[in-house]
Structure formats: structure tokens, C-alpha cells
PDB file of C-alpha atoms and ligand atoms in Angstrom:
ATOM      1  CA  MET A   1     -28.973 102.588  93.772  1.00 87.00           C
ATOM      2  CA  ARG A   2     -30.536 100.395  96.991  1.00 97.00           C
ATOM      3  CA  PRO A   3     -28.534 101.495 100.008  1.00 96.00           C
ATOM      4  CA  ILE A   4     -27.038  98.996 102.671  1.00 98.00           C
ATOM      5  CA  VAL A   5     -28.215  99.043 105.924  1.00 98.00           C
ATOM      6  CA  ILE A   6     -26.703  98.206 109.024  1.00 98.00           C
ATOM      7  CA  ALA A   7     -29.653  98.176 111.946  1.00 98.00           C
ATOM      8  CA  ALA A   8     -29.565  97.746 115.502  1.00 98.00           C
ATOM      9  CA  ASN A   9     -32.204  96.367 117.590  1.00 98.00           C
ATOM     10  CA  TRP A  10     -31.475  96.636 121.369  1.00 98.00           C
ATOM     11  CA  LYS A  11     -34.787  95.633 122.175  1.00 98.00           C
ATOM     12  CA  MET A  12     -35.337  95.870 126.091  1.00 98.00           C
ATOM     13  CA  ASN A  13     -31.579  96.243 126.991  1.00 98.00           C
ATOM     14  CA  THR A  14     -29.575  99.434 128.349  1.00 98.00           C
ATOM     15  CA  THR A  15     -30.290 102.038 130.460  1.00 98.00           C
ATOM     16  CA  PRO A  16     -30.070 105.674 130.029  1.00 98.00           C
ATOM     17  CA  ALA A  17     -27.602 105.725 132.054  1.00 98.00           C
ATOM     18  CA  ASP A  18     -25.117 103.105 129.990  1.00 98.00           C
ATOM     19  CA  ALA A  19     -26.597 103.592 126.558  1.00 98.00           C
ATOM     20  CA  GLY A  20     -25.052 106.407 125.887  1.00 98.00           C
ATOM     21  CA  GLU A  21     -21.703 105.122 125.950  1.00 98.00           C
ATOM     22  CA  LEU A  22     -22.297 101.947 124.208  1.00 98.00           C
ATOM     23  CA  ALA A  23     -23.883 103.832 121.216  1.00 98.00           C
ATOM     24  CA  ARG A  24     -20.753 106.539 121.196  1.00 98.00           C
ATOM     25  CA  THR A  25     -18.286 103.097 120.962  1.00 98.00           C
ATOM     26  CA  ILE A  26     -20.407 101.246 118.093  1.00 98.00           C
ATOM     27  CA  ALA A  27     -20.251 104.208 116.220  1.00 98.00           C
ATOM     28  CA  SER A  28     -16.843 104.908 116.317  1.00 98.00           C
ATOM     29  CA  ARG A  29     -16.031 101.255 115.347  1.00 98.00           C
ATOM     30  CA  THR A  30     -18.862 100.778 112.162  1.00 98.00           C
ATOM     31  CA  ARG A  31     -17.756 103.610 109.857  1.00 98.00           C
ATOM     32  CA  GLN A  32     -17.712 102.502 106.672  1.00 97.00           C
ATOM     33  CA  ALA A  33     -18.443 104.713 103.146  1.00 97.00           C
ATOM     34  CA  GLY A  34     -21.901 103.944 102.271  1.00 97.00           C
ATOM     35  CA  VAL A  35     -22.829 102.134 104.822  1.00 98.00           C
ATOM     36  CA  THR A  36     -25.954 103.373 106.372  1.00 98.00           C
ATOM     37  CA  ARG A  37     -26.216 102.711 110.604  1.00 98.00           C
ATOM     38  CA  VAL A  38     -28.946 103.169 112.764  1.00 98.00           C
ATOM     39  CA  ILE A  39     -29.114 102.381 116.272  1.00 98.00           C
ATOM     40  CA  CYS A  40     -32.784 101.522 118.186  1.00 99.00           C
ATOM     41  CA  PRO A  41     -32.488 101.586 121.588  1.00 98.00           C
ATOM     42  CA  PRO A  42     -35.510 101.809 124.080  1.00 98.00           C
ATOM     43  CA  TYR A  43     -37.526 105.017 124.307  1.00 98.00           C
ATOM     44  CA  VAL A  44     -35.765 105.835 127.523  1.00 98.00           C
ATOM     45  CA  SER A  45     -32.458 105.955 125.901  1.00 98.00           C
ATOM     46  CA  LEU A  46     -33.151 107.562 122.700  1.00 98.00           C
ATOM     47  CA  ALA A  47     -32.230 111.100 124.099  1.00 98.00           C
ATOM     48  CA  ALA A  48     -28.824 109.363 125.549  1.00 98.00           C
ATOM     49  CA  VAL A  49     -28.113 107.941 122.464  1.00 98.00           C
ATOM     50  CA  ARG A  50     -29.350 111.003 120.482  1.00 98.00           C
ATOM     51  CA  ASP A  51     -26.374 113.183 122.285  1.00 98.00           C
ATOM     52  CA  ALA A  52     -24.038 110.740 122.083  1.00 98.00           C
ATOM     53  CA  LEU A  53     -24.141 110.413 118.550  1.00 98.00           C
ATOM     54  CA  ALA A  54     -24.365 114.321 118.062  1.00 95.00           C
ATOM     55  CA  GLY A  55     -21.670 114.387 114.803  1.00 94.00           C
ATOM     56  CA  GLU A  56     -21.644 110.777 113.981  1.00 96.00           C
ATOM     57  CA  GLU A  57     -23.905 109.775 110.749  1.00 97.00           C
ATOM     58  CA  VAL A  58     -25.732 107.319 113.046  1.00 98.00           C
ATOM     59  CA  GLY A  59     -29.100 107.009 112.697  1.00 98.00           C
ATOM     60  CA  VAL A  60     -31.399 107.102 116.015  1.00 98.00           C
ATOM     61  CA  GLY A  61     -34.754 105.003 115.910  1.00 98.00           C
ATOM     62  CA  ALA A  62     -37.637 104.036 118.113  1.00 98.00           C
ATOM     63  CA  GLN A  63     -38.432 100.104 118.225  1.00 98.00           C
ATOM     64  CA  ASN A  64     -41.992 101.150 118.210  1.00 98.00           C
ATOM     65  CA  VAL A  65     -44.990 103.733 118.205  1.00 98.00           C
ATOM     66  CA  HIS A  66     -48.579 104.583 119.033  1.00 98.00           C
ATOM     67  CA  HIS A  67     -51.065 105.124 115.841  1.00 98.00           C
ATOM     68  CA  GLU A  68     -53.081 107.849 117.092  1.00 98.00           C
ATOM     69  CA  LEU A  69     -51.191 111.349 118.234  1.00 98.00           C
ATOM     70  CA  ALA A  70     -52.198 111.417 121.682  1.00 98.00           C
ATOM     71  CA  GLY A  71     -55.215 111.035 123.995  1.00 98.00           C
ATOM     72  CA  ALA A  72     -55.646 108.145 126.688  1.00 98.00           C
ATOM     73  CA  TYR A  73     -53.537 105.465 125.790  1.00 98.00           C
ATOM     74  CA  THR A  74     -51.575 105.015 128.853  1.00 98.00           C
ATOM     75  CA  GLY A  75     -48.106 103.959 128.447  1.00 98.00           C
ATOM     76  CA  GLU A  76     -47.717 104.607 125.250  1.00 98.00           C
ATOM     77  CA  VAL A  77     -45.439 106.787 122.966  1.00 98.00           C
ATOM     78  CA  SER A  78     -46.782 109.261 119.910  1.00 98.00           C
ATOM     79  CA  VAL A  79     -45.169 110.271 116.681  1.00 98.00           C
ATOM     80  CA  PRO A  80     -44.745 114.098 117.945  1.00 98.00           C
ATOM     81  CA  MET A  81     -43.686 112.743 120.839  1.00 98.00           C
ATOM     82  CA  LEU A  82     -40.491 111.502 118.829  1.00 98.00           C
ATOM     83  CA  ALA A  83     -39.397 114.628 116.973  1.00 98.00           C
ATOM     84  CA  GLY A  84     -35.707 115.488 117.671  1.00 97.00           C
ATOM     85  CA  LEU A  85     -35.132 112.304 119.239  1.00 98.00           C
ATOM     86  CA  ALA A  86     -35.692 109.585 116.242  1.00 98.00           C
ATOM     87  CA  THR A  87     -35.905 109.792 112.722  1.00 98.00           C
ATOM     88  CA  TRP A  88     -36.424 106.122 112.176  1.00 98.00           C
ATOM     89  CA  VAL A  89     -38.888 103.753 113.586  1.00 99.00           C
ATOM     90  CA  ILE A  90     -39.456  99.662 113.838  1.00 98.00           C
ATOM     91  CA  LEU A  91     -42.751  98.587 112.912  1.00 98.00           C
ATOM     92  CA  GLY A  92     -44.341  95.253 113.534  1.00 98.00           C
ATOM     93  CA  HIS A  93     -41.809  93.251 114.875  1.00 98.00           C
ATOM     94  CA  SER A  94     -42.260  89.996 115.557  1.00 98.00           C
ATOM     95  CA  GLU A  95     -42.069  90.339 119.534  1.00 98.00           C
ATOM     96  CA  ARG A  96     -44.904  93.278 119.053  1.00 98.00           C
ATOM     97  CA  ARG A  97     -46.884  91.308 116.989  1.00 98.00           C
ATOM     98  CA  ALA A  98     -46.396  87.859 119.317  1.00 97.00           C
ATOM     99  CA  TYR A  99     -46.502  90.006 122.913  1.00 97.00           C
ATOM    100  CA  PHE A 100     -48.698  92.272 122.175  1.00 98.00           C
ATOM    101  CA  ALA A 101     -50.929  91.558 119.534  1.00 97.00           C
ATOM    102  CA  GLU A 102     -50.207  93.936 116.847  1.00 98.00           C
ATOM    103  CA  THR A 103     -52.056  93.215 113.825  1.00 98.00           C
ATOM    104  CA  ASP A 104     -51.467  93.875 109.841  1.00 98.00           C
ATOM    105  CA  ALA A 105     -54.007  96.741 110.402  1.00 98.00           C
ATOM    106  CA  LEU A 106     -52.767  98.366 113.213  1.00 98.00           C
ATOM    107  CA  ILE A 107     -49.189  97.980 111.236  1.00 98.00           C
ATOM    108  CA  GLY A 108     -50.730  99.816 108.709  1.00 98.00           C
ATOM    109  CA  LYS A 109     -52.039 102.648 110.823  1.00 98.00           C
ATOM    110  CA  LYS A 110     -48.584 103.341 112.460  1.00 98.00           C
ATOM    111  CA  LEU A 111     -46.907 102.825 109.102  1.00 98.00           C
ATOM    112  CA  ASP A 112     -49.458 106.116 108.008  1.00 98.00           C
ATOM    113  CA  ARG A 113     -48.696 107.941 111.122  1.00 98.00           C
ATOM    114  CA  ALA A 114     -44.954 107.247 110.727  1.00 98.00           C
ATOM    115  CA  VAL A 115     -44.613 108.294 106.965  1.00 98.00           C
ATOM    116  CA  ALA A 116     -47.091 111.335 108.101  1.00 98.00           C
ATOM    117  CA  GLY A 117     -44.557 112.474 110.740  1.00 98.00           C
ATOM    118  CA  GLY A 118     -41.532 112.113 108.889  1.00 98.00           C
ATOM    119  CA  LEU A 119     -40.372 109.310 110.099  1.00 98.00           C
ATOM    120  CA  ARG A 120     -38.577 106.458 108.507  1.00 98.00           C
ATOM    121  CA  PRO A 121     -40.378 102.901 108.630  1.00 98.00           C
ATOM    122  CA  ILE A 122     -38.011  99.454 109.391  1.00 98.00           C
ATOM    123  CA  LEU A 123     -41.345  96.803 108.696  1.00 98.00           C
ATOM    124  CA  CYS A 124     -40.759  94.148 110.309  1.00 98.00           C
ATOM    125  CA  VAL A 125     -42.040  90.355 108.445  1.00 98.00           C
ATOM    126  CA  GLY A 126     -41.450  87.325 109.125  1.00 98.00           C
ATOM    127  CA  GLU A 127     -42.865  83.768 109.387  1.00 97.00           C
ATOM    128  CA  VAL A 128     -42.770  81.279 112.133  1.00 96.00           C
ATOM    129  CA  LEU A 129     -41.713  77.880 112.188  1.00 95.00           C
ATOM    130  CA  ALA A 130     -44.473  75.611 111.271  1.00 95.00           C
ATOM    131  CA  GLU A 131     -45.143  78.315 108.288  1.00 96.00           C
ATOM    132  CA  ARG A 132     -42.040  77.682 107.280  1.00 95.00           C
ATOM    133  CA  GLU A 133     -41.861  73.433 107.710  1.00 94.00           C
ATOM    134  CA  ALA A 134     -45.466  73.793 105.499  1.00 96.00           C
ATOM    135  CA  GLY A 135     -43.395  75.796 103.055  1.00 96.00           C
ATOM    136  CA  ARG A 136     -45.830  78.859 103.358  1.00 98.00           C
ATOM    137  CA  GLU A 137     -43.279  81.396 104.546  1.00 98.00           C
ATOM    138  CA  ALA A 138     -43.775  83.371 101.298  1.00 98.00           C
ATOM    139  CA  GLN A 139     -47.480  83.322 101.533  1.00 98.00           C
ATOM    140  CA  VAL A 140     -47.429  84.352 105.169  1.00 98.00           C
ATOM    141  CA  VAL A 141     -44.461  87.401 104.289  1.00 98.00           C
ATOM    142  CA  ASP A 142     -47.279  87.900 101.472  1.00 98.00           C
ATOM    143  CA  ALA A 143     -50.516  88.139 103.906  1.00 98.00           C
ATOM    144  CA  GLN A 144     -48.338  90.347 106.182  1.00 98.00           C
ATOM    145  CA  LEU A 145     -47.380  92.922 103.438  1.00 98.00           C
ATOM    146  CA  ARG A 146     -50.992  93.173 101.815  1.00 98.00           C
ATOM    147  CA  GLY A 147     -52.304  93.913 105.116  1.00 98.00           C
ATOM    148  CA  ALA A 148     -50.016  96.789 106.340  1.00 98.00           C
ATOM    149  CA  LEU A 149     -49.443  98.355 102.353  1.00 98.00           C
ATOM    150  CA  GLU A 150     -52.714  97.389 100.772  1.00 98.00           C
ATOM    151  CA  GLY A 151     -54.475 100.864  99.925  1.00 96.00           C
ATOM    152  CA  ARG A 152     -51.386 103.212 100.476  1.00 97.00           C
ATOM    153  CA  ASP A 153     -49.321 104.768  97.857  1.00 97.00           C
ATOM    154  CA  PRO A 154     -46.183 103.125  97.007  1.00 98.00           C
ATOM    155  CA  ALA A 155     -44.504 106.736  96.150  1.00 97.00           C
ATOM    156  CA  THR A 156     -45.552 107.932  99.148  1.00 98.00           C
ATOM    157  CA  LEU A 157     -43.914 104.779 100.705  1.00 98.00           C
ATOM    158  CA  ALA A 158     -40.757 104.967  98.554  1.00 97.00           C
ATOM    159  CA  ALA A 159     -40.195 108.348  99.395  1.00 97.00           C
ATOM    160  CA  ALA A 160     -40.160 108.221 103.168  1.00 98.00           C
ATOM    161  CA  GLY A 161     -37.531 105.409 102.511  1.00 98.00           C
ATOM    162  CA  LEU A 162     -39.457 102.494 103.685  1.00 98.00           C
ATOM    163  CA  VAL A 163     -37.006  99.580 104.555  1.00 98.00           C
ATOM    164  CA  ILE A 164     -38.630  95.968 104.815  1.00 98.00           C
ATOM    165  CA  ALA A 165     -36.897  93.574 107.637  1.00 98.00           C
ATOM    166  CA  TYR A 166     -37.490  89.835 106.406  1.00 98.00           C
ATOM    167  CA  GLU A 167     -36.733  88.166 110.237  1.00 98.00           C
ATOM    168  CA  PRO A 168     -38.045  84.752 110.171  1.00 97.00           C
ATOM    169  CA  VAL A 169     -38.894  83.951 113.995  1.00 96.00           C
ATOM    170  CA  TRP A 170     -37.673  80.664 114.214  1.00 94.00           C
ATOM    171  CA  ALA A 171     -34.005  82.615 113.718  1.00 93.00           C
ATOM    172  CA  ILE A 172     -34.586  85.526 116.201  1.00 90.00           C
ATOM    173  CA  GLY A 173     -32.368  85.048 119.675  1.00 88.00           C
ATOM    174  CA  THR A 174     -32.250  81.304 119.053  1.00 89.00           C
ATOM    175  CA  GLY A 175     -28.777  81.065 117.285  1.00 85.00           C
ATOM    176  CA  LYS A 176     -30.095  79.669 113.894  1.00 84.00           C
ATOM    177  CA  ASN A 177     -30.121  81.878 111.182  1.00 84.00           C
ATOM    178  CA  ALA A 178     -31.645  81.469 108.140  1.00 89.00           C
ATOM    179  CA  ARG A 179     -29.328  80.524 104.984  1.00 95.00           C
ATOM    180  CA  GLY A 180     -28.059  83.767 102.963  1.00 97.00           C
ATOM    181  CA  ALA A 181     -29.985  81.171 100.149  1.00 97.00           C
ATOM    182  CA  ASP A 182     -33.632  81.503 101.936  1.00 96.00           C
ATOM    183  CA  ALA A 183     -32.926  85.094 102.592  1.00 98.00           C
ATOM    184  CA  GLN A 184     -32.446  85.904  99.037  1.00 98.00           C
ATOM    185  CA  ALA A 185     -35.611  83.896  98.445  1.00 98.00           C
ATOM    186  CA  MET A 186     -37.695  85.630 100.647  1.00 98.00           C
ATOM    187  CA  ALA A 187     -36.114  89.486  99.678  1.00 98.00           C
ATOM    188  CA  ASP A 188     -37.495  88.450  95.991  1.00 98.00           C
ATOM    189  CA  ALA A 189     -40.445  87.018  97.587  1.00 98.00           C
ATOM    190  CA  VAL A 190     -40.906  90.748  99.334  1.00 98.00           C
ATOM    191  CA  ARG A 191     -40.621  92.484  96.228  1.00 98.00           C
ATOM    192  CA  ALA A 192     -42.787  90.258  94.375  1.00 98.00           C
ATOM    193  CA  SER A 193     -45.648  91.310  96.623  1.00 98.00           C
ATOM    194  CA  LEU A 194     -44.430  94.636  96.497  1.00 98.00           C
ATOM    195  CA  ARG A 195     -44.990  94.571  92.268  1.00 98.00           C
ATOM    196  CA  ALA A 196     -48.316  93.028  92.999  1.00 98.00           C
ATOM    197  CA  LEU A 197     -49.223  95.190  94.956  1.00 98.00           C
ATOM    198  CA  GLY A 198     -48.422  97.945  91.994  1.00 97.00           C
ATOM    199  CA  TRP A 199     -45.140  98.950  93.265  1.00 98.00           C
ATOM    200  CA  GLY A 200     -43.615  98.890  89.689  1.00 97.00           C
ATOM    201  CA  SER A 201     -40.113 100.364  90.007  1.00 96.00           C
ATOM    202  CA  HIS A 202     -40.227 101.286  93.835  1.00 98.00           C
ATOM    203  CA  ALA A 203     -40.342  97.261  94.428  1.00 98.00           C
ATOM    204  CA  ASP A 204     -36.610  96.982  93.091  1.00 97.00           C
ATOM    205  CA  ALA A 205     -35.343  99.944  94.743  1.00 97.00           C
ATOM    206  CA  THR A 206     -36.608  98.991  98.277  1.00 98.00           C
ATOM    207  CA  PRO A 207     -34.042  98.013 100.350  1.00 98.00           C
ATOM    208  CA  VAL A 208     -35.146  94.683 102.167  1.00 98.00           C
ATOM    209  CA  LEU A 209     -32.783  93.585 104.769  1.00 98.00           C
ATOM    210  CA  TYR A 210     -32.052  89.881 106.934  1.00 97.00           C
ATOM    211  CA  GLY A 211     -32.970  89.502 110.575  1.00 97.00           C
ATOM    212  CA  GLY A 212     -32.324  86.945 112.917  1.00 96.00           C
ATOM    213  CA  SER A 213     -29.004  85.667 114.801  1.00 95.00           C
ATOM    214  CA  VAL A 214     -26.981  88.054 112.473  1.00 96.00           C
ATOM    215  CA  THR A 215     -23.506  87.992 113.995  1.00 97.00           C
ATOM    216  CA  SER A 216     -20.617  88.942 112.448  1.00 98.00           C
ATOM    217  CA  ALA A 217     -19.547  85.291 111.925  1.00 97.00           C
ATOM    218  CA  ASN A 218     -22.721  84.997 109.687  1.00 97.00           C
ATOM    219  CA  ILE A 219     -23.178  88.265 107.674  1.00 98.00           C
ATOM    220  CA  GLU A 220     -21.029  87.266 104.772  1.00 97.00           C
ATOM    221  CA  GLU A 221     -23.636  84.588 103.841  1.00 97.00           C
ATOM    222  CA  PHE A 222     -26.474  87.031 104.139  1.00 98.00           C
ATOM    223  CA  LEU A 223     -25.195  90.392 102.142  1.00 98.00           C
ATOM    224  CA  ALA A 224     -23.173  88.088  99.694  1.00 97.00           C
ATOM    225  CA  GLU A 225     -27.110  87.613  97.720  1.00 98.00           C
ATOM    226  CA  PRO A 226     -27.609  90.909  95.525  1.00 98.00           C
ATOM    227  CA  GLY A 227     -31.223  90.965  96.767  1.00 98.00           C
ATOM    228  CA  VAL A 228     -29.642  91.106 100.751  1.00 98.00           C
ATOM    229  CA  ASP A 229     -29.534  95.262 101.570  1.00 98.00           C
ATOM    230  CA  GLY A 230     -28.159  94.794 105.190  1.00 98.00           C
ATOM    231  CA  ALA A 231     -29.311  93.618 108.335  1.00 98.00           C
ATOM    232  CA  LEU A 232     -31.308  94.243 111.596  1.00 98.00           C
ATOM    233  CA  ILE A 233     -29.528  92.674 114.126  1.00 98.00           C
ATOM    234  CA  GLY A 234     -30.551  91.684 117.637  1.00 98.00           C
ATOM    235  CA  GLY A 235     -28.683  90.100 120.665  1.00 97.00           C
ATOM    236  CA  ALA A 236     -25.557  90.760 118.290  1.00 98.00           C
ATOM    237  CA  SER A 237     -26.273  94.350 118.624  1.00 98.00           C
ATOM    238  CA  LEU A 238     -24.863  95.516 121.892  1.00 98.00           C
ATOM    239  CA  LYS A 239     -21.633  93.958 121.654  1.00 98.00           C
ATOM    240  CA  PRO A 240     -19.305  96.826 119.910  1.00 98.00           C
ATOM    241  CA  ASP A 241     -16.724  93.852 118.432  1.00 98.00           C
ATOM    242  CA  GLU A 242     -19.627  91.869 116.554  1.00 98.00           C
ATOM    243  CA  MET A 243     -20.916  95.299 115.209  1.00 98.00           C
ATOM    244  CA  ALA A 244     -17.716  96.064 114.178  1.00 98.00           C
ATOM    245  CA  GLY A 245     -17.362  93.228 112.253  1.00 98.00           C
ATOM    246  CA  ILE A 246     -20.796  93.013 110.994  1.00 98.00           C
ATOM    247  CA  ALA A 247     -20.364  96.897 109.180  1.00 98.00           C
ATOM    248  CA  ALA A 248     -16.910  95.828 107.973  1.00 98.00           C
ATOM    249  CA  ARG A 249     -18.467  93.126 105.974  1.00 98.00           C
ATOM    250  CA  ALA A 250     -21.123  95.817 105.344  1.00 98.00           C
ATOM    251  CA  GLY A 251     -18.503  97.982 104.279  1.00 98.00           C
ATOM    252  CA  ILE A 252     -16.812  95.717 101.509  1.00 97.00           C
ATOM    253  CA  THR A 253     -21.005  95.315  99.692  1.00 97.00           C
ATOM    254  CA  ALA A 254     -21.091  98.710  99.657  1.00 98.00           C
ATOM    255  CA  ARG A 255     -17.958  98.851  97.966  1.00 97.00           C
ATOM    256  CA  ALA A 256     -18.779  95.662  95.479  1.00 97.00           C
ATOM    257  CA  ARG A 257     -21.921  97.775  94.994  1.00 97.00           C
ATOM    258  CA  GLY A 258     -20.429 100.764  94.158  1.00 96.00           C
ATOM    259  CA  LEU A 259     -22.262 102.853  96.965  1.00 96.00           C
ATOM    260  CA  ALA A 260     -19.071 103.895  98.332  1.00 90.00           C
ATOM    261  CA  SER A 261     -17.674 107.078  97.057  1.00 76.00           C
TER     262      SER A 261
HETATM  263  P1  13P B 301     -31.639  88.463 117.077  1.00 87.12           P
HETATM  264  O1  13P B 301     -30.295  89.348 116.354  1.00 87.12           O
HETATM  265  O2  13P B 301     -31.179  88.446 118.512  1.00 87.12           O
HETATM  266  O3  13P B 301     -31.824  87.269 116.436  1.00 87.12           O
HETATM  267  O4  13P B 301     -32.694  89.515 116.771  1.00 87.12           O
HETATM  268  C1  13P B 301     -32.977  89.742 115.435  1.00 87.12           C
HETATM  269  C2  13P B 301     -34.141  90.699 115.688  1.00 87.12           C
HETATM  270  O5  13P B 301     -35.449  90.408 116.343  1.00 87.12           O
HETATM  271  C3  13P B 301     -33.955  92.140 115.326  1.00 87.12           C
HETATM  272  O6  13P B 301     -34.891  92.692 114.953  1.00 87.12           O
END
């Protein structure tokens, strides 16, 4: 059975002075049986968020990680540096791809390093508007998955709890969200790509999240789709009221899917 995952990507927002309080507030308002919660603050706020969440069942994640263990990479953070600070990591976010020139091959290396270091990856994929308008969204996502996953052992990645986040770039931070049916179609496409990569039964067991202008007002549309297992949330994840509403709806889905005991 796939978990329901509600992951907050705070992006380049909050400071170590305010992140702990925000995390604590969100944690206290999002407790729902059967819902896995993750908060991904900026690196410098990881310690504050970890400390604030002591005793709460909320995962802490990094938003990126370098593919080497150590060395002359000014400004970068490696997997061993995250030990004790994070147990999850977002990889291949479209903003990293667009602004920091991350390629599928590089994201694959990061994935290897993250998994070897015991981090649970959330691998982001998604098409830009022109690609969707050309009807190429499934092809684009297939190429991203192939580029990052090909040649890697599905059982190892599945055991690491790999989560795929489908985030259409045209829906990120734009207030324009995909329709539930689009998210379902792309979750199916993701699992078809995984099967084509030899994932077999691991394909159906892999959680697929939707991301892109998710709010408490539209989360229902996505969670109503049987192939969608949660959300990766940007702007709304900084607002406790929004997160409470999103988690409450996720709790309903968890109960409906028999995940809440
Ligand atoms: P928004 O929810 O702000 O559109 O961001 C989505 C996202 O990129 C999460 O990783």
C-alpha cells in the first residue's frame, strides 16, 4: 500500500530565527492518521526545524544535495553534512533544473549519493508549458525518469522509499494548477515509465505526488485520483491554515484508502 505524503517545500523562504516556530505550528495543525508529513526548509534552517519538531512525527528534508561527498565545491552541501539534520531530500526540482542547470544525469548521481547516505529522495519531474501544448508531457517526463533512473537498481531505490513528484512547470508558483485528471494521467505515465525501466511491481508501489499551486481549496481534486498519493507544496506550505486544510483532506484520503489505523 502506498503512503499519503504531504511535503512542504519552503524554497528560499524563512530564516533560522522564524523557521522553528513555523514548523512547530504546522506540525501541531497537520496531525492526521495515515498521512506522512515532511518539511523541507533551507539548509540553514534544518537544525532549527529538526529541534522544533522533536517528538513530532514529521520528516525533515533538504531541498537539494551535492553529488560528491566532499571537496572543492564552494557553497555546496553534501550528504554526510546532512546527517542528523535531514532524512529526506528533494532532487531535480524544476527550479534547480532551470536556474542551476541541473541535468538528468547529474540528478541521477545525486540520487545515488542520497540513497547510499540513507536519505529518502523526492525526485521531481515535469514539463514546461510549450511541451504540454505540444502534447509531449509524457515523453518529457519519461526522458527525465530515464535520465535519472536508467541503470540503477529498482529494488534499491524502492527500498529507499523513492517518491516521484510530478510538478508541471507551468503550474509552479503561477496559481494555475493542473486538473485532477491531468495529474492522474501523469501518475499513470510515471508508473508506465518505471515499468519500462524494469521496475515491475515496484512501479505500482512507488508514491507519486502532484505539485504546482496546490492549496487547501484544490487539494481535493488531486487526492480524489487513485494514482495520486499526496502533494509537494510550495507557496501554501508557508501558511499554517493552508497546511491544516491540505492535511485534513489528506486524512480523509488516508482513511478512504485504508491507511489510517
Ligand atoms: P507552488 O506550490 O508555490 O506552486 O510550488 C510548487 C513547488 O514547486 C513545490 O516543490
